[in-house]
Amino acid sequence: ALLLNDEGVVFAGLLVGLSSIDFCFALKDNLGELDYPVCFECAQVRQIADEECTAVLIVELEVLKLVSVDAGKASLDRVLAQLRLQLSDLQTRCSQQQNASKIQQELLCSLQLPLKERTTERVSQLQEEVEHWRNLYQERESSCFEMAAVVSSSKLEADSLRVSHSALQNAQWTADSLLPNCSQCHIAFSVNRRRNKVLGLKPRLFCHVSILDVPIS
């Protein structure tokens, strides 16, 4: 019996009668010596023996084919086993890489949360600083405008004082002793009635009471 492939197909009796080949040839030779009536029957027996030999040869060829197929199957089984080992190795590597990737992803997530919190906190601080400097800039700008207004006013006042000082330097004054009385009320000046000078085209002296009604010209 010969057992082949994984399905358990059993080839039994393929070699039955292989040992009778020599007997067939011997019987054929002996039948040639018999008489004609017997030779006819022997011819039939010889034909049957030939057919049996042919069948045996066919069976032997089939057996050789099955042996070859079995050898090829064994080779394919070895290749398949190698492929299974390679597949198992690749699956192991893939599982290891997936685990490493999962660990890296978890680590990345754990780092992203504090980084996001720090970024949010830093952005909030920077916004507060920007708002502080903006307010300070606006205050400084307002102060600069006020200082510019004061400087402009001071400049105008300085120009006015400069003109007045120039007029005082170029004016010709009359001695106070020559004008003892107020030019308006004509009352003599005293401690209680103080004198005041009024500049203009015609400088004059007035008391502090009358000067309130004197237009400057």
mmCIF file with all atom_site columns, C-alpha atoms in Angstrom, residues 181-186 189 193-197 205-212:
data_model
loop_
_atom_site.group_PDB
_atom_site.id
_atom_site.type_symbol
_atom_site.label_atom_id
_atom_site.label_alt_id
_atom_site.label_comp_id
_atom_site.label_asym_id
_atom_site.label_entity_id
_atom_site.label_seq_id
_atom_site.pdbx_PDB_ins_code
_atom_site.Cartn_x
_atom_site.Cartn_y
_atom_site.Cartn_z
_atom_site.occupancy
_atom_site.B_iso_or_equiv
_atom_site.pdbx_formal_charge
_atom_site.auth_seq_id
_atom_site.auth_comp_id
_atom_site.auth_asym_id
_atom_site.auth_atom_id
_atom_site.pdbx_PDB_model_num
ATOM 1  C CA . ASN A 1 181 ? -0.149 162.321 41.163 1.00 0.00 ? 181 ASN A CA 1
ATOM 2  C CA . CYS A 1 182 ? -2.362 159.714 39.421 1.00 0.00 ? 182 CYS A CA 1
ATOM 3  C CA . SER A 1 183 ? -2.926 160.526 35.792 1.00 0.00 ? 183 SER A CA 1
ATOM 4  C CA . GLN A 1 184 ? -6.611 159.547 36.136 1.00 0.00 ? 184 GLN A CA 1
ATOM 5  C CA . CYS A 1 185 ? -7.847 160.805 39.486 1.00 0.00 ? 185 CYS A CA 1
ATOM 6  C CA . HIS A 1 186 ? -4.998 163.276 40.080 1.00 0.00 ? 186 HIS A CA 1
ATOM 7  C CA . PHE A 1 189 ? 0.431  158.594 45.448 1.00 0.00 ? 189 PHE A CA 1
ATOM 8  C CA . ARG A 1 193 ? -2.553 154.468 46.964 1.00 0.00 ? 193 ARG A CA 1
ATOM 9  C CA . ARG A 1 194 ? 0.157  152.665 45.107 1.00 0.00 ? 194 ARG A CA 1
ATOM 10 C CA . ARG A 1 195 ? 1.356  153.699 41.694 1.00 0.00 ? 195 ARG A CA 1
ATOM 11 C CA . ASN A 1 196 ? 1.174  151.471 38.627 1.00 0.00 ? 196 ASN A CA 1
ATOM 12 C CA . LYS A 1 197 ? 2.915  151.956 35.307 1.00 0.00 ? 197 LYS A CA 1
ATOM 13 C CA . LEU A 1 205 ? 1.244  156.376 36.054 1.00 0.00 ? 205 LEU A CA 1
ATOM 14 C CA . PHE A 1 206 ? -2.045 155.424 37.702 1.00 0.00 ? 206 PHE A CA 1
ATOM 15 C CA . CYS A 1 207 ? -3.054 154.474 41.200 1.00 0.00 ? 207 CYS A CA 1
ATOM 16 C CA . HIS A 1 208 ? -4.193 150.959 41.866 1.00 0.00 ? 208 HIS A CA 1
ATOM 17 C CA . VAL A 1 209 ? -7.814 152.128 41.983 1.00 0.00 ? 209 VAL A CA 1
ATOM 18 C CA . SER A 1 210 ? -7.895 154.098 38.762 1.00 0.00 ? 210 SER A CA 1
ATOM 19 C CA . ILE A 1 211 ? -5.869 151.630 36.748 1.00 0.00 ? 211 ILE A CA 1
ATOM 20 C CA . LEU A 1 212 ? -8.851 149.278 36.617 1.00 0.00 ? 212 LEU A CA 1
#
